[in-house]
PDB file of C-alpha atoms in Angstrom:
ATOM      1  CA  MET A   1     104.032  86.723 114.053  1.00  0.00           C
ATOM      2  CA  THR A   2     101.371  88.443 111.967  1.00  0.00           C
ATOM      3  CA  GLU A   3      99.277  86.701 109.322  1.00  0.00           C
ATOM      4  CA  LYS A   4     101.022  88.717 106.601  1.00  0.00           C
ATOM      5  CA  GLU A   5     104.466  87.663 107.890  1.00  0.00           C
ATOM      6  CA  ILE A   6     103.392  84.010 107.913  1.00  0.00           C
ATOM      7  CA  ILE A   7     102.071  84.294 104.344  1.00  0.00           C
ATOM      8  CA  LYS A   8     105.343  85.926 103.256  1.00  0.00           C
ATOM      9  CA  TYR A   9     107.263  82.921 104.648  1.00  0.00           C
ATOM     10  CA  ILE A  10     104.914  80.624 102.723  1.00  0.00           C
ATOM     11  CA  ASP A  11     105.675  82.595  99.540  1.00  0.00           C
ATOM     12  CA  VAL A  12     109.444  82.425 100.182  1.00  0.00           C
ATOM     13  CA  GLY A  13     109.111  78.684 100.846  1.00  0.00           C
ATOM     14  CA  ALA A  14     107.095  78.099  97.681  1.00  0.00           C
ATOM     15  CA  ASN A  15     109.661  79.931  95.555  1.00  0.00           C
ATOM     16  CA  PHE A  16     112.460  77.926  97.197  1.00  0.00           C
ATOM     17  CA  TYR A  17     110.503  74.694  96.646  1.00  0.00           C
ATOM     18  CA  VAL A  18     110.040  75.359  92.919  1.00  0.00           C
ATOM     19  CA  SER A  19     113.697  76.377  92.560  1.00  0.00           C
ATOM     20  CA  MET A  20     114.714  72.965  93.981  1.00  0.00           C
ATOM     21  CA  PHE A  21     113.463  71.267  90.820  1.00  0.00           C
ATOM     22  CA  GLY A  22     115.905  73.339  88.773  1.00  0.00           C
ATOM     23  CA  ARG A  23     118.957  72.357  90.828  1.00  0.00           C
ATOM     24  CA  ALA A  24     119.261  68.905  89.262  1.00  0.00           C
ATOM     25  CA  GLU A  25     121.809  68.398  86.483  1.00  0.00           C
ATOM     26  CA  HIS A  26     119.113  67.693  83.863  1.00  0.00           C
ATOM     27  CA  MET A  27     117.280  70.958  84.643  1.00  0.00           C
ATOM     28  CA  GLU A  28     117.954  74.664  84.381  1.00  0.00           C
ATOM     29  CA  VAL A  29     116.808  77.807  86.156  1.00  0.00           C
ATOM     30  CA  VAL A  30     116.388  81.000  84.133  1.00  0.00           C
ATOM     31  CA  ASP A  31     116.020  84.389  85.851  1.00  0.00           C
ATOM     32  CA  ASN A  32     115.566  87.352  83.518  1.00  0.00           C
ATOM     33  CA  GLY A  33     115.293  89.941  86.278  1.00  0.00           C
ATOM     34  CA  PHE A  34     111.479  90.068  86.154  1.00  0.00           C
ATOM     35  CA  TYR A  35     110.545  86.435  86.762  1.00  0.00           C
ATOM     36  CA  THR A  36     112.205  83.050  87.121  1.00  0.00           C
ATOM     37  CA  TYR A  37     111.394  79.707  85.550  1.00  0.00           C
ATOM     38  CA  VAL A  38     112.596  76.138  85.719  1.00  0.00           C
ATOM     39  CA  LYS A  39     112.642  73.797  82.766  1.00  0.00           C
ATOM     40  CA  PRO A  40     114.396  70.631  81.651  1.00  0.00           C
ATOM     41  CA  LYS A  41     117.462  70.910  79.466  1.00  0.00           C
ATOM     42  CA  ALA A  42     117.048  69.943  75.812  1.00  0.00           C
ATOM     43  CA  GLY A  43     116.206  66.258  75.412  1.00  0.00           C
ATOM     44  CA  GLU A  44     115.319  65.799  79.102  1.00  0.00           C
ATOM     45  CA  TYR A  45     112.006  65.518  80.937  1.00  0.00           C
ATOM     46  CA  GLY A  46     111.143  67.561  83.994  1.00  0.00           C
ATOM     47  CA  ILE A  47     108.795  70.040  85.531  1.00  0.00           C
ATOM     48  CA  THR A  48     108.302  73.500  84.042  1.00  0.00           C
ATOM     49  CA  PHE A  49     107.196  76.392  86.208  1.00  0.00           C
ATOM     50  CA  ILE A  50     107.275  80.194  86.257  1.00  0.00           C
ATOM     51  CA  TYR A  51     107.635  81.774  89.691  1.00  0.00           C
ATOM     52  CA  ASP A  52     109.104  84.714  91.622  1.00  0.00           C
ATOM     53  CA  ILE A  53     107.348  87.255  89.382  1.00  0.00           C
ATOM     54  CA  ARG A  54     108.709  90.714  90.222  1.00  0.00           C
ATOM     55  CA  ILE A  55     106.836  93.162  87.997  1.00  0.00           C
ATOM     56  CA  GLY A  56     104.415  94.792  90.441  1.00  0.00           C
ATOM     57  CA  GLU A  57     106.283  98.122  90.512  1.00  0.00           C
ATOM     58  CA  LEU A  58     106.600  98.455  86.724  1.00  0.00           C
ATOM     59  CA  PRO A  59     104.374 100.702  84.591  1.00  0.00           C
ATOM     60  CA  ALA A  60     101.165  99.005  83.387  1.00  0.00           C
ATOM     61  CA  GLU A  61     102.270  98.844  79.739  1.00  0.00           C
ATOM     62  CA  ARG A  62     105.555  97.105  80.687  1.00  0.00           C
ATOM     63  CA  GLN A  63     103.654  94.677  82.931  1.00  0.00           C
ATOM     64  CA  LYS A  64     101.354  93.770  80.020  1.00  0.00           C
ATOM     65  CA  ILE A  65     104.340  93.046  77.746  1.00  0.00           C
ATOM     66  CA  LEU A  66     105.932  90.811  80.385  1.00  0.00           C
ATOM     67  CA  ILE A  67     102.644  89.018  81.136  1.00  0.00           C
ATOM     68  CA  ASP A  68     102.245  88.289  77.406  1.00  0.00           C
ATOM     69  CA  GLU A  69     105.830  86.973  77.405  1.00  0.00           C
ATOM     70  CA  ILE A  70     105.072  84.776  80.438  1.00  0.00           C
ATOM     71  CA  LYS A  71     101.917  83.401  78.799  1.00  0.00           C
ATOM     72  CA  SER A  72     103.835  82.659  75.580  1.00  0.00           C
ATOM     73  CA  LEU A  73     106.107  80.296  77.554  1.00  0.00           C
ATOM     74  CA  ASN A  74     103.027  78.107  78.146  1.00  0.00           C
ATOM     75  CA  MET A  75     104.123  77.014  81.633  1.00  0.00           C
ATOM     76  CA  PRO A  76     102.235  76.836  84.922  1.00  0.00           C
ATOM     77  CA  VAL A  77     102.641  80.018  86.977  1.00  0.00           C
ATOM     78  CA  TRP A  78     103.128  80.323  90.743  1.00  0.00           C
ATOM     79  CA  LEU A  79     102.130  83.809  91.828  1.00  0.00           C
ATOM     80  CA  ASP A  80     102.893  84.815  95.412  1.00  0.00           C
ATOM     81  CA  LEU A  81      99.924  84.643  97.769  1.00  0.00           C
ATOM     82  CA  LEU A  82     100.516  88.324  98.591  1.00  0.00           C
ATOM     83  CA  ALA A  83     100.490  89.402  94.927  1.00  0.00           C
ATOM     84  CA  GLU A  84      98.475  92.525  94.177  1.00  0.00           C
ATOM     85  CA  ASP A  85      94.944  91.976  92.881  1.00  0.00           C
ATOM     86  CA  GLU A  86      95.676  93.618  89.515  1.00  0.00           C
ATOM     87  CA  LEU A  87      98.760  91.462  88.914  1.00  0.00           C
ATOM     88  CA  TYR A  88      96.697  88.377  89.784  1.00  0.00           C
ATOM     89  CA  ARG A  89      94.046  89.421  87.237  1.00  0.00           C
ATOM     90  CA  LEU A  90      96.670  90.012  84.537  1.00  0.00           C
ATOM     91  CA  VAL A  91      98.329  86.624  85.099  1.00  0.00           C
ATOM     92  CA  TYR A  92      95.263  84.422  85.611  1.00  0.00           C
ATOM     93  CA  GLY A  93      92.614  86.395  83.716  1.00  0.00           C
ATOM     94  CA  ASN A  94      90.152  86.585  86.612  1.00  0.00           C
ATOM     95  CA  ALA A  95      89.739  88.394  89.903  1.00  0.00           C
ATOM     96  CA  LYS A  96      91.510  87.228  93.028  1.00  0.00           C
ATOM     97  CA  VAL A  97      89.088  85.696  95.536  1.00  0.00           C
ATOM     98  CA  HIS A  98      89.573  87.005  99.069  1.00  0.00           C
ATOM     99  CA  GLY A  99      88.448  85.148 102.165  1.00  0.00           C
ATOM    100  CA  GLN A 100      87.712  81.897 100.314  1.00  0.00           C
ATOM    101  CA  THR A 101      86.991  79.081 102.760  1.00  0.00           C
ATOM    102  CA  ALA A 102      85.481  76.342 100.572  1.00  0.00           C
ATOM    103  CA  LEU A 103      88.193  74.494  98.644  1.00  0.00           C
ATOM    104  CA  SER A 104      87.839  72.676  95.349  1.00  0.00           C
ATOM    105  CA  ASP A 105      89.804  69.594  94.280  1.00  0.00           C
ATOM    106  CA  GLU A 106      92.146  71.886  92.303  1.00  0.00           C
ATOM    107  CA  ASP A 107      93.083  74.101  95.268  1.00  0.00           C
ATOM    108  CA  GLU A 108      96.318  73.724  97.207  1.00  0.00           C
ATOM    109  CA  VAL A 109      96.440  74.264 100.949  1.00  0.00           C
ATOM    110  CA  TYR A 110      99.308  76.064 102.657  1.00  0.00           C
ATOM    111  CA  LEU A 111      99.800  75.969 106.395  1.00  0.00           C
ATOM    112  CA  ALA A 112     102.405  77.416 108.701  1.00  0.00           C
ATOM    113  CA  MET A 113     103.403  75.766 111.971  1.00  0.00           C
ATOM    114  CA  LEU A 114     105.401  77.463 114.668  1.00  0.00           C
ATOM    115  CA  PRO A 115     107.891  75.307 116.650  1.00  0.00           C
ATOM    116  CA  GLU A 116     105.671  75.218 119.747  1.00  0.00           C
ATOM    117  CA  GLU A 117     102.832  73.747 117.650  1.00  0.00           C
ATOM    118  CA  LYS A 118     104.814  70.623 116.695  1.00  0.00           C
ATOM    119  CA  PRO A 119     102.601  67.546 117.238  1.00  0.00           C
ATOM    120  CA  LEU A 120     103.615  64.345 119.010  1.00  0.00           C
ATOM    121  CA  TYR A 121     104.305  61.440 116.687  1.00  0.00           C
ATOM    122  CA  HIS A 122     102.161  58.312 116.606  1.00  0.00           C
ATOM    123  CA  THR A 123     104.192  55.214 115.794  1.00  0.00           C
ATOM    124  CA  GLY A 124     101.642  52.353 115.733  1.00  0.00           C
ATOM    125  CA  SER A 125     102.520  49.523 113.329  1.00  0.00           C
ATOM    126  CA  THR A 126     104.100  51.816 110.755  1.00  0.00           C
ATOM    127  CA  LYS A 127     107.634  53.142 110.527  1.00  0.00           C
ATOM    128  CA  ILE A 128     109.134  56.258 109.014  1.00  0.00           C
ATOM    129  CA  VAL A 129     112.546  55.915 107.367  1.00  0.00           C
ATOM    130  CA  GLN A 130     114.761  58.836 106.418  1.00  0.00           C
ATOM    131  CA  VAL A 131     116.264  58.432 102.950  1.00  0.00           C
ATOM    132  CA  GLN A 132     119.998  57.699 103.281  1.00  0.00           C
ATOM    133  CA  SER A 133     120.908  56.203  99.896  1.00  0.00           C
ATOM    134  CA  ALA A 134     120.291  56.571  96.179  1.00  0.00           C
ATOM    135  CA  GLY A 135     118.154  53.407  96.243  1.00  0.00           C
ATOM    136  CA  GLU A 136     115.956  54.735  99.047  1.00  0.00           C
ATOM    137  CA  PHE A 137     115.640  58.036  97.182  1.00  0.00           C
ATOM    138  CA  ALA A 138     114.465  56.175  94.063  1.00  0.00           C
ATOM    139  CA  VAL A 139     111.657  54.627  96.173  1.00  0.00           C
ATOM    140  CA  TRP A 140     110.804  58.075  97.557  1.00  0.00           C
ATOM    141  CA  ALA A 141     110.819  59.661  94.075  1.00  0.00           C
ATOM    142  CA  LYS A 142     108.571  56.956  92.586  1.00  0.00           C
ATOM    143  CA  ILE A 143     105.938  57.423  95.291  1.00  0.00           C
ATOM    144  CA  ALA A 144     106.187  61.231  95.177  1.00  0.00           C
ATOM    145  CA  ASN A 145     105.825  61.219  91.393  1.00  0.00           C
ATOM    146  CA  ASP A 146     102.941  58.716  91.463  1.00  0.00           C
ATOM    147  CA  ILE A 147     101.022  60.773  94.030  1.00  0.00           C
ATOM    148  CA  LEU A 148     101.852  64.332  93.009  1.00  0.00           C
ATOM    149  CA  ALA A 149     102.546  64.101  89.291  1.00  0.00           C
ATOM    150  CA  GLY A 150     100.396  61.242  88.035  1.00  0.00           C
ATOM    151  CA  GLY A 151     103.499  59.104  87.517  1.00  0.00           C
ATOM    152  CA  LYS A 152     105.483  61.675  85.522  1.00  0.00           C
ATOM    153  CA  PRO A 153     109.082  61.904  86.804  1.00  0.00           C
ATOM    154  CA  ASP A 154     108.979  65.487  88.110  1.00  0.00           C
ATOM    155  CA  MET A 155     111.455  64.442  90.798  1.00  0.00           C
ATOM    156  CA  HIS A 156     114.134  62.510  88.938  1.00  0.00           C
ATOM    157  CA  PRO A 157     115.163  59.362  90.865  1.00  0.00           C
ATOM    158  CA  VAL A 158     118.856  59.945  90.094  1.00  0.00           C
ATOM    159  CA  TYR A 159     119.396  63.621  89.238  1.00  0.00           C
ATOM    160  CA  HIS A 160     117.560  65.044  92.264  1.00  0.00           C
ATOM    161  CA  TYR A 161     119.281  62.743  94.790  1.00  0.00           C
ATOM    162  CA  PRO A 162     122.258  65.134  95.211  1.00  0.00           C
ATOM    163  CA  LEU A 163     119.820  67.565  96.871  1.00  0.00           C
ATOM    164  CA  CYS A 164     119.549  65.016  99.704  1.00  0.00           C
ATOM    165  CA  GLU A 165     123.302  64.538  99.847  1.00  0.00           C
ATOM    166  CA  LYS A 166     123.790  68.317 100.151  1.00  0.00           C
ATOM    167  CA  GLY A 167     121.206  68.589 102.939  1.00  0.00           C
ATOM    168  CA  LEU A 168     118.833  70.771 100.926  1.00  0.00           C
ATOM    169  CA  MET A 169     116.166  68.086 101.087  1.00  0.00           C
ATOM    170  CA  GLN A 170     115.502  65.531 103.804  1.00  0.00           C
ATOM    171  CA  CYS A 171     113.232  62.822 102.452  1.00  0.00           C
ATOM    172  CA  TYR A 172     111.165  60.327 104.417  1.00  0.00           C
ATOM    173  CA  VAL A 173     109.238  57.203 103.436  1.00  0.00           C
ATOM    174  CA  LEU A 174     106.343  55.855 105.506  1.00  0.00           C
ATOM    175  CA  TYR A 175     106.242  52.051 105.509  1.00  0.00           C
ATOM    176  CA  ASP A 176     103.300  49.872 106.477  1.00  0.00           C
ATOM    177  CA  GLY A 177     105.153  46.659 107.195  1.00  0.00           C
ATOM    178  CA  ASN A 178     107.568  46.375 104.263  1.00  0.00           C
ATOM    179  CA  THR A 179     105.377  48.335 101.852  1.00  0.00           C
ATOM    180  CA  PRO A 180     106.185  51.998 101.198  1.00  0.00           C
ATOM    181  CA  VAL A 181     102.859  53.862 101.325  1.00  0.00           C
ATOM    182  CA  SER A 182     103.595  57.581 101.594  1.00  0.00           C
ATOM    183  CA  VAL A 183     106.382  60.132 101.476  1.00  0.00           C
ATOM    184  CA  ALA A 184     107.289  63.524 102.855  1.00  0.00           C
ATOM    185  CA  SER A 185     110.252  65.831 102.592  1.00  0.00           C
ATOM    186  CA  ILE A 186     111.675  68.820 104.351  1.00  0.00           C
ATOM    187  CA  MET A 187     113.195  71.514 102.162  1.00  0.00           C
ATOM    188  CA  ASN A 188     115.955  73.347 104.056  1.00  0.00           C
ATOM    189  CA  ASN A 189     116.339  76.983 103.026  1.00  0.00           C
ATOM    190  CA  ASP A 190     119.212  78.122 105.279  1.00  0.00           C
ATOM    191  CA  GLY A 191     117.468  76.887 108.411  1.00  0.00           C
ATOM    192  CA  ILE A 192     113.919  77.754 107.344  1.00  0.00           C
ATOM    193  CA  ALA A 193     112.222  74.419 106.791  1.00  0.00           C
ATOM    194  CA  SER A 194     109.291  73.626 104.544  1.00  0.00           C
ATOM    195  CA  LEU A 195     107.510  70.315 105.035  1.00  0.00           C
ATOM    196  CA  GLU A 196     106.157  68.905 101.776  1.00  0.00           C
ATOM    197  CA  LEU A 197     103.717  66.008 101.884  1.00  0.00           C
TER     198      LEU A 197
END
């Protein structure tokens, strides 16, 4: 698999991941044909995000209008890792950095692992439990929200649980003794899995 193919899978996975937030009953997904965003329904709390921006082939003047529209929504933007340099500049207001190796605290890291690279598991004194109930999911959601969202309920402890029941998300809690200390999940996009830590 080439580097570009791996990055494309990361982009597909990221778009799928963001769309998962919008599949809960208190959220909505809006796709206007040029970009997609998730947001909570009126009176609800949840993550907001613009993603799957598909304007690269449009004339420059139309791109500018849509970028202004995107900015007016005042939401975080996920732009594909393979986005063209000019689109990156229009969205973020600065040049795309190529070949960056030093990461800041604000950077996210994306990795791809092929099946033959799967590591052996170390069990030690800890145990990993797959979420099987609404109560276990509430524990998972609290830890995920505390770690990833500063305590804000981006993953709703009730409304996002049906994603587990439908098999779209497999959630795991790491326990040290009886204390839950970390979480992970696997997002299942028709057999293409994305591990989220």
